[in-house]
C-alpha positions as MATLAB code, in Angstrom:
seq = 'XXXXXXXXXXXXXXXXXXXXXXXXXXXXXXXXXXXXXXXXXXXXXXXXXXXXXXXXXXXXXXXXXXXXXXXXXXXXXXXXXXXXXXXXXXXXXXXXXXXXXXXXXXXXXXXXXXXXXXXXXXXXXXXXXXXXXXXXXXXXXXXXXXXXXXXXXXXXXXXXXXXXXXXXXXXXXXXXXXXXXXXXXXXXXXXXXXXXXXXXXXXXXXXXXXXXXXXXXXXXXXXXXXXXXXXXXXXXXXXXXXXXXXXXXXXXXXXXXXXXXXXXXXXXXXXXXXXXXXXXXXXXXXXXXXXXXXXXXXXXXXXXXXXXXXXXXXXXXXXXXXXXXXXXXXXXXXXXXXXXXXXXXXXXXXXXXXXXXXXXXXXXXXXXXXXXXXXXXXXXXXXXXXXXXXXXXXXXXXXXXXXXXXXXXXXXXXXXXX';
ca = [
      66.372  -83.690   29.028;
      63.391  -83.694   31.344;
      63.746  -83.915   35.115;
      61.087  -85.774   37.139;
      60.901  -85.661   40.927;
      59.031  -88.295   42.924;
      58.486  -87.653   46.641;
      58.179  -90.067   49.537;
      54.423  -90.549   49.172;
      54.865  -91.788   45.594;
      57.334  -94.536   46.583;
      55.993  -95.477   50.023;
      55.362  -99.136   49.142;
      55.660 -101.712   46.360;
      52.500 -100.442   44.668;
      53.984  -96.943   44.623;
      57.168  -98.200   42.934;
      55.080 -100.066   40.349;
      53.064  -96.903   39.780;
      56.275  -94.918   39.061;
      56.975  -97.500   36.336;
      53.432  -96.968   34.961;
      53.862  -93.160   35.013;
      57.104  -93.506   33.054;
      55.381  -95.739   30.507;
      52.831  -92.959   29.911;
      55.069  -89.887   30.227;
      58.153  -91.399   28.560;
      61.533  -92.147   30.114;
      64.190  -91.560   27.460;
      66.323  -88.503   28.252;
      64.799  -88.388   31.734;
      66.523  -87.871   35.065;
      64.546  -89.051   38.101;
      65.127  -87.389   41.476;
      63.642  -89.550   44.227;
      63.018  -89.038   47.949;
      63.172  -91.535   50.804;
      60.268  -93.978   50.923;
      57.180  -92.934   52.884;
      58.077  -91.793   56.401;
      61.642  -93.164   56.303;
      63.196  -89.759   57.082;
      61.121  -89.581   60.282;
      62.129  -93.160   61.164;
      65.820  -92.301   60.671;
      65.375  -89.178   62.808;
      64.244  -91.540   65.589;
      67.427  -93.572   65.033;
      69.444  -90.351   65.440;
      67.539  -89.440   68.615;
      68.156  -92.898   70.096;
      71.823  -92.695   69.093;
      72.424  -89.415   70.915;
      70.402  -90.499   73.952;
      72.338  -93.807   74.024;
      68.938  -95.443   74.138;
      68.474  -99.206   74.386;
      65.935  -98.749   71.572;
      68.648  -97.818   69.037;
      68.971 -101.284   67.498;
      65.213 -101.850   67.351;
      64.696  -98.475   65.609;
      67.278  -99.482   62.971;
      65.574 -102.864   62.606;
      62.222 -101.137   61.967;
      63.719  -99.254   59.014;
      65.271 -102.488   57.699;
      62.019 -104.420   58.098;
      60.022 -101.754   56.237;
      62.354 -101.775   53.227;
      62.737 -105.548   53.232;
      58.972 -105.965   52.949;
      58.932 -103.673   49.909;
      61.750 -105.745   48.362;
      59.854 -109.005   48.974;
      56.703 -107.483   47.439;
      58.589 -106.307   44.333;
      60.974 -109.129   43.506;
      59.984 -112.736   43.058;
      63.377 -114.063   44.066;
      65.268 -112.921   47.163;
      68.457 -113.919   45.321;
      68.070 -110.756   43.223;
      71.206 -108.635   43.675;
      69.118 -105.734   44.998;
      68.860 -107.542   48.370;
      72.666 -107.578   48.672;
      72.898 -103.897   47.593;
      70.394 -102.779   50.227;
      72.031 -104.964   52.901;
      75.376 -103.305   52.132;
      73.842  -99.865   52.685;
      72.367 -100.934   56.027;
      75.752 -102.389   56.988;
      77.340  -99.001   56.186;
      74.734  -97.281   58.372;
      75.408  -99.653   61.276;
      79.165  -99.214   60.852;
      78.749  -95.440   61.133;
      76.636  -95.791   64.297;
      79.286  -98.039   65.848;
      82.369  -96.025   64.903;
      81.388  -92.347   64.624;
      83.354  -90.060   66.938;
      81.787  -86.712   66.046;
      79.494  -85.133   68.686;
      78.123  -82.666   66.082;
      74.381  -83.368   65.845;
      73.938  -81.770   62.424;
      76.880  -83.717   60.954;
      75.574  -87.009   62.343;
      72.063  -86.162   61.142;
      73.198  -85.785   57.537;
      75.306  -88.959   57.534;
      72.413  -91.087   58.874;
      69.319  -89.581   57.286;
      70.836  -89.834   53.795;
      70.408  -93.618   53.775;
      66.677  -93.102   53.151;
      67.299  -91.676   49.676;
      70.212  -93.990   48.872;
      68.134  -97.091   49.613;
      64.930  -95.896   47.891;
      66.767  -95.100   44.651;
      68.661  -98.412   44.775;
      65.365 -100.299   45.011;
      63.723  -98.204   42.286;
      66.675  -98.547   39.916;
      66.790 -102.342   40.309;
      63.028 -102.569   39.796;
      63.208 -100.557   36.561;
      65.960 -102.896   35.303;
      63.854 -105.881   36.409;
      61.004 -104.473   34.277;
      63.271 -104.020   31.263;
      64.136 -100.318   31.484;
      67.876  -99.663   31.340;
      68.907  -97.217   34.058;
      71.942  -95.384   35.351;
      72.004  -95.017   39.154;
      73.822  -91.861   40.193;
      75.103  -91.144   43.691;
      74.047  -87.505   43.918;
      76.830  -86.844   46.435;
      79.310  -87.136   43.577;
      77.414  -84.477   41.590;
      75.967  -81.837   43.960;
      78.898  -80.279   45.815;
      78.244  -78.018   48.789;
      79.779  -76.250   51.749;
      79.866  -77.944   55.180;
      76.769  -76.283   56.643;
      75.198  -79.608   57.615;
      71.382  -79.849   57.405;
      71.152  -76.654   55.315;
      74.093  -76.743   52.901;
      74.785  -74.156   50.205;
      75.506  -75.443   46.689;
      78.847  -74.781   45.001;
      77.232  -73.993   41.660;
      80.392  -73.738   39.572;
      81.781  -77.130   40.611;
      78.345  -78.788   40.526;
      77.695  -77.463   37.000;
      81.045  -78.794   35.773;
      80.493  -82.301   37.227;
      76.874  -82.682   36.076;
      77.574  -81.435   32.534;
      80.464  -83.860   32.153;
      79.038  -87.005   33.772;
      75.277  -87.312   33.215;
      74.602  -89.585   30.246;
      71.687  -88.821   27.979;
      69.409  -91.250   26.086;
      68.966  -93.299   29.269;
      66.854  -93.183   32.431;
      69.027  -91.633   35.151;
      67.976  -92.188   38.776;
      69.406  -90.154   41.641;
      68.602  -88.975   45.154;
      66.964  -85.757   46.229;
      67.966  -83.685   49.257;
      71.638  -84.773   49.409;
      75.048  -83.425   48.452;
      78.606  -83.639   49.777;
      81.244  -81.234   51.003;
      84.907  -80.914   50.008;
      85.809  -83.801   52.360;
      83.112  -85.974   50.728;
      81.012  -86.048   53.880;
      77.281  -86.153   53.142;
      75.341  -82.895   53.439;
      71.624  -82.164   53.086;
      69.944  -79.193   51.413;
      67.236  -78.567   54.011;
      64.030  -80.495   54.641;
      61.950  -80.943   51.472;
      65.121  -80.248   49.481;
      64.424  -82.902   46.828;
      62.551  -80.358   44.709;
      65.644  -78.170   44.912;
      67.817  -81.081   43.741;
      65.581  -81.422   40.673;
      66.039  -77.706   39.937;
      69.837  -77.967   40.344;
      70.055  -80.765   37.767;
      67.608  -78.997   35.441;
      69.655  -75.797   35.560;
      72.965  -77.588   34.963;
      71.543  -79.738   32.134;
      69.550  -76.892   30.485;
      66.548  -79.176   30.879;
      63.376  -78.872   28.849;
      61.236  -78.974   32.007;
      60.925  -80.178   35.601;
      57.898  -82.183   36.738;
      57.133  -82.729   40.410;
      54.841  -85.755   40.766;
      52.551  -85.525   43.802;
      49.403  -87.089   45.244;
      47.405  -83.925   44.406;
      46.191  -82.727   40.980;
      48.610  -79.774   41.034;
      49.086  -76.585   43.047;
      45.902  -75.697   44.922;
      44.981  -72.227   46.167;
      44.775  -73.694   49.698;
      45.675  -76.847   51.582;
      42.595  -79.122   51.289;
      43.304  -80.423   54.819;
      42.484  -76.999   56.255;
      40.157  -75.426   53.679;
      37.076  -76.821   52.005;
      36.600  -76.119   48.298;
      40.299  -75.670   47.508;
      40.731  -74.999   43.768;
      43.391  -76.046   41.283;
      45.618  -73.291   39.904;
      46.302  -73.981   36.220;
      49.127  -71.460   35.780;
      51.368  -69.528   38.160;
      54.106  -67.109   37.177;
      57.612  -67.610   38.569;
      57.249  -64.391   40.547;
      53.972  -65.435   42.148;
      55.274  -68.936   42.902;
      58.334  -67.424   44.616;
      56.011  -65.203   46.684;
      53.894  -68.219   47.692;
      57.001  -70.253   48.525;
      58.459  -67.379   50.549;
      55.339  -67.290   52.715;
      55.508  -71.049   53.250;
      53.453  -72.787   50.563;
      54.698  -76.365   50.859;
      53.958  -77.570   47.329;
      57.141  -75.943   45.957;
      60.357  -75.599   47.953;
      61.467  -71.945   48.312;
      64.911  -72.504   46.755;
      63.566  -74.522   43.816;
      62.289  -71.653   41.708;
      65.276  -69.301   41.374;
      67.479  -71.551   39.201;
      64.488  -72.458   37.011;
      63.504  -68.811   36.546;
      67.046  -67.877   35.517;
      66.835  -70.182   32.492;
      63.038  -69.981   32.091;
      62.673  -73.730   32.566;
      58.984  -74.523   33.143;
      58.001  -76.426   36.274;
      54.963  -78.722   36.221;
      53.232  -80.059   39.322;
      51.253  -83.141   38.329;
      49.433  -86.094   39.847;
      51.149  -89.476   39.928;
      47.661  -90.947   40.404;
      46.322  -89.364   37.174;
      49.522  -88.602   35.213;
      47.764  -87.519   32.007;
      45.946  -84.610   33.693;
      47.566  -81.241   32.871;
      48.327  -80.241   36.490;
      49.804  -76.811   37.211;
      52.492  -75.054   35.195;
      54.873  -72.559   36.785;
      56.314  -70.491   33.955;
      56.386  -67.073   32.326;
      52.921  -65.614   31.887;
      49.880  -64.726   33.979;
      50.475  -64.416   37.730;
      47.536  -66.685   38.545;
      45.029  -68.549   36.425;
      42.341  -68.601   37.757;
      42.830  -65.446   39.847;
      41.861  -66.474   43.394;
      42.909  -65.731   46.979;
      45.685  -68.163   47.970;
      45.885  -69.385   51.563;
      49.087  -70.536   53.287;
      49.054  -71.996   56.796;
      52.070  -72.303   59.086;
      51.349  -74.027   62.395;
      53.469  -74.332   65.549;
      54.799  -70.811   65.230;
      56.198  -68.669   68.026;
      55.066  -65.050   68.419;
      57.730  -62.984   70.198;
      57.137  -59.410   71.374;
      60.124  -57.354   72.495;
      59.902  -53.982   74.189;
      62.583  -51.779   75.673;
      62.938  -52.072   79.450;
      63.261  -48.275   79.898;
      60.489  -47.397   77.380;
      63.024  -45.929   74.947;
      62.446  -46.301   71.220;
      63.401  -49.524   69.477;
      65.649  -48.160   66.747;
      67.473  -49.554   63.735;
      70.499  -50.657   65.758;
      68.210  -52.665   68.111;
      66.442  -54.350   65.218;
      69.765  -55.081   63.548;
      71.026  -56.720   66.752;
      67.805  -58.758   67.133;
      68.023  -60.085   63.577;
      71.698  -60.954   63.973;
      70.666  -63.106   66.951;
      67.815  -64.692   64.987;
      70.330  -65.593   62.291;
      72.792  -66.954   64.837;
      70.140  -69.162   66.474;
      68.512  -70.152   63.139;
      65.047  -68.748   63.848;
      63.205  -67.899   60.639;
      61.087  -64.746   60.772;
      57.765  -65.082   58.923;
      56.116  -61.817   59.987;
      57.509  -58.595   61.454;
      55.679  -55.653   63.034;
      57.161  -52.802   65.021;
      56.021  -49.689   66.823;
      57.988  -47.013   68.669;
      58.686  -49.094   71.784;
      57.896  -52.656   70.751;
      58.840  -55.133   68.093;
      56.808  -58.274   67.296;
      57.937  -61.163   65.152;
      56.371  -64.508   64.286;
      59.113  -67.103   63.947;
      59.760  -70.747   63.240;
      62.050  -72.405   65.778;
      62.734  -75.692   63.997;
      66.056  -76.202   65.808;
      64.561  -75.547   69.299;
      66.954  -72.686   70.009;
      64.510  -70.137   71.449;
      65.150  -70.947   75.116;
      68.839  -70.104   74.690;
      68.052  -67.012   72.614;
      65.484  -65.809   75.154;
      68.128  -65.808   77.900;
      70.218  -63.387   75.802;
      67.318  -61.153   74.676;
      65.953  -60.851   78.237;
      69.106  -59.035   79.336;
      68.234  -56.056   77.083;
      64.499  -56.311   76.386;
      61.239  -57.219   78.033;
      60.316  -60.438   76.215;
      56.753  -61.765   75.895;
      56.026  -64.805   73.779;
      53.117  -67.023   72.790;
      53.814  -70.570   71.680;
      51.904  -72.738   69.196;
      50.255  -69.931   67.265;
      49.161  -70.316   63.649;
      50.188  -67.904   60.911;
      47.808  -67.531   57.970;
      48.994  -65.720   54.865;
      46.443  -64.748   52.208;
      47.801  -63.634   48.841;
      45.287  -61.607   46.758;
      42.982  -61.425   49.766;
      39.417  -60.168   49.880;
      36.979  -59.649   52.762;
      35.475  -63.115   52.431;
      38.911  -64.746   52.535;
      39.794  -62.867   55.737;
      36.497  -63.896   57.363;
      37.189  -67.536   56.471;
      40.489  -67.422   58.355;
      39.297  -65.429   61.381;
      36.148  -67.442   62.077;
      36.163  -69.137   65.526;
      39.737  -68.017   66.245;
      41.389  -65.415   68.456;
      43.313  -62.972   66.273;
      46.505  -61.877   68.036;
      48.085  -59.856   65.232;
      47.089  -58.782   61.734;
      49.148  -57.131   59.021;
      47.916  -55.956   55.625;
      49.831  -54.848   52.540;
      48.638  -54.250   48.974;
      48.575  -57.923   47.918;
      49.004  -59.851   51.149;
      47.256  -60.206   54.497;
      48.900  -62.058   57.397;
      46.967  -63.104   60.481;
      48.381  -64.703   63.623;
      45.754  -66.677   65.524;
      45.292  -68.852   68.552;
      42.456  -71.371   68.421;
      39.495  -70.141   70.504;
];
């Protein structure tokens, strides 16, 4: 089987859904499993619903209605007759969402987040599956929560590989177009879990691994993997081939084209990953597979904005030793701050972190009892793999460099805009 993943940008409107049909006509759809994200910015819209829910905002109902209205317009654009059963299917899912909002008793934000945000993927795949049937392609819609089983670490769940493998091997039919959701799973109590933001790529890799797939293709609005984000760098170039090892390095440093957890299961079984354009599906794109690290061999730029640079020093000017660093990292783990760069000297320790759960204020109160804490908010971390002097100059131009670290293959630069 082949596994195809379509992200939110590819299914953001009726034209996007029709284009998925066209891509399948060209690329083939027998023995294919589609993993599909929520439509457009639906995840963001559902995050607003969650915010309004917890704030008991009067805007809660209107924020739900906005999500309904958006999907209903796509339905009206796709189907000639509003008597099509897809309208009833989508209405049922919205009714389930509203029931949860009315009856949930759990105060756990992460639990509530996963139960609500999951409707984006459930609804998008319902619409896509009905449209494929409408166009004459027989499909099997799979509720991924019955296949990908996880622990109960809501918003960042770990996969139970043994159970997931058993279920997928037994229940995915071949010789048919299977359509399922990215990003989601369920725990032992059958509550919905999510695999971390951008986890749809990971879902594709999970199915590919369990099905011993021929390949995984991620369909995007770019020609493939570029050596830099074209939004930030002029003259970004397409990379034709990347080795698994190099792709894992790029993902580790924050390259957003491929999710960090996606590559390990594919590498284990040497399943090639292709990143291709859903706008020009016959172009070769980028292959991630065994072989040359990079082709062509170019510096690769990764940008992470809205970072937090924390500098810790001992209050009594004593050395910061292994036990201090161990304690600091235990706290980072506890408060879910991801370290993207680390630098230490005898009496200070600097780390550039991502605080996506807004936990730093609480952490700072604890750290300040033992260390002098300085921090700079909203810094940008640039990572250059296979750097050269010109690449470094490109990054540093018109910026204030706060910290720089260089190893054999990689340069990292923390900057503040001048």
